[in-house]
Structure formats: C-alpha cells, structure tokens
Amino acid sequence: MSAEDLEKYETEMELTLYREYRDVVGIFKYVVETDRRFYLCNQVDVKARSESGDVFFEVSMSDAWVWDMYRPARFAKNVKVLTFKDVNVEELAPQEIDPPKD
C-alpha cells in the first residue's frame, strides 16, 4: 500500500465518521473532550482524584458514542476514562444539536 493509498483510505474513513456523527448527534445530551478522544453521551460524571500528590480525572459516561475512526463499534453502554489532562464537558442545547442539512 502506497502512502497515497493510505492517505485516501484515512480521508474516506474520516468522512464516514463525520457522516455517522452527523446522523447520531441529535440523540445525545453532552459533548465530552479528553486529550485522546471526543465523545457524545447522555450522562457524564467527572471526579477529580488524587493519588501520591498527583491529580487526575475519572470520567464516567453512559450511552456514549466515541469519535474514533479505528473502532469498529463506536457505541458503548458505559465508558470510563482516567486522564491527567484537561477534560471539557458541554451540555448541548437542543438548537445546538441539530445537524446541518445537506
């Protein structure tokens, strides 16, 4: 596989992922961003934890969709993320979650 073939494959995967996102965004209430992933979910809980002087975040989500083009199944009933980096949680207002029309 050439570098050009790989780039074309990844571009197609990203487009497919965006289309899936556009189709499902309306059924979720929250957007959660971590340093590694982007999630849509209907329930989220973030707790700051401390161990040996280091602070990290424990993020628990229910009814989630994961933005990851390499995952064969992006829907998950429960997701737990542990991270030492920032976590951003936004509650989406109904008008914000209407996907753009083609």
C-alpha positions as MATLAB code, in Angstrom:
seq = 'MSAEDLEKYETEMELTLYREYRDVVGIFKYVVETDRRFYLCNQVDVKARSESGDVFFEVSMSDAWVWDMYRPARFAKNVKVLTFKDVNVEELAPQEIDPPKD';
ca = [
       0.000    0.000    0.000;
       1.431    3.359   -1.012;
       1.398    6.489    1.128;
      -1.173    7.951   -1.267;
      -3.448    4.906   -0.857;
      -3.174    5.162    2.919;
      -3.999    8.859    2.860;
      -7.029    8.222    0.615;
      -8.234    5.439    2.948;
      -7.902    7.660    6.033;
      -9.718   10.519    4.285;
     -12.602    8.192    3.400;
     -12.724    6.870    6.973;
     -12.850   10.418    8.383;
     -15.670   11.349    6.018;
     -17.607    8.218    7.003;
     -17.057    9.058   10.685;
     -18.265   12.630   10.192;
     -21.407   11.385    8.455;
     -22.077    8.979   11.320;
     -21.543   11.811   13.823;
     -23.986   13.994   11.905;
     -26.573   11.187   11.982;
     -26.305   10.490   15.733;
     -25.530   13.852   17.367;
     -29.221   14.614   17.858;
     -29.743   11.727   20.277;
     -27.093   12.871   22.774;
     -27.091   15.483   25.516;
     -23.376   16.063   26.239;
     -20.112   16.517   24.380;
     -17.028   15.337   26.283;
     -13.486   16.050   25.115;
     -10.398   14.469   26.620;
      -6.805   14.628   25.432;
      -7.289   11.441   23.403;
     -10.943   11.204   22.370;
     -14.168   13.042   21.645;
     -17.421   11.562   22.993;
     -21.134   12.151   22.760;
     -23.163   10.825   25.685;
     -26.399   11.160   27.623;
     -24.909   11.049   31.105;
     -21.487   12.140   32.346;
     -19.776   12.381   35.733;
     -16.297   13.875   36.237;
     -14.434   13.374   39.514;
     -11.035   14.787   40.408;
      -8.921   12.161   42.168;
      -5.611   12.479   43.968;
      -3.011    9.794   44.467;
       0.548   10.340   45.700;
       0.144   14.078   45.178;
      -0.878   13.708   41.522;
      -4.347   14.835   40.471;
      -6.200   13.010   37.717;
      -9.752   12.925   36.430;
     -12.105    9.968   36.356;
     -14.751   10.484   33.687;
     -17.727    8.102   33.631;
     -20.187    8.207   30.733;
     -23.354    6.279   29.873;
     -24.946    5.764   26.468;
     -21.873    7.007   24.641;
     -20.622    7.345   21.086;
     -16.856    7.582   20.541;
     -15.201    9.613   17.762;
     -12.568    7.104   16.682;
     -12.275    6.005   13.076;
     -10.363    2.859   14.007;
     -13.070    1.485   16.344;
     -15.390   -0.966   14.620;
     -18.157   -0.264   17.183;
     -18.457    3.351   18.298;
     -21.499    2.971   20.562;
     -20.828    1.955   24.174;
     -23.190    1.483   27.091;
     -20.638    2.640   29.691;
     -17.265    4.335   29.284;
     -14.708    5.194   31.954;
     -11.690    7.374   31.196;
      -8.793    8.191   33.508;
      -6.659   11.159   32.462;
      -4.106   13.551   33.896;
      -5.008   16.142   31.249;
      -7.920   18.543   30.864;
     -11.481   17.331   30.368;
     -14.103   19.510   28.701;
     -17.811   18.753   29.188;
     -20.534   20.708   27.425;
     -24.265   20.233   27.728;
     -25.796   20.759   24.323;
     -28.889   22.891   23.952;
     -31.481   21.402   21.594;
     -30.857   24.026   18.894;
     -27.098   23.284   19.008;
     -27.512   19.604   18.292;
     -29.481   19.922   15.069;
     -27.147   18.550   12.409;
     -26.542   20.624    9.297;
     -28.782   19.792    6.369;
     -27.180   18.636    3.130;
];
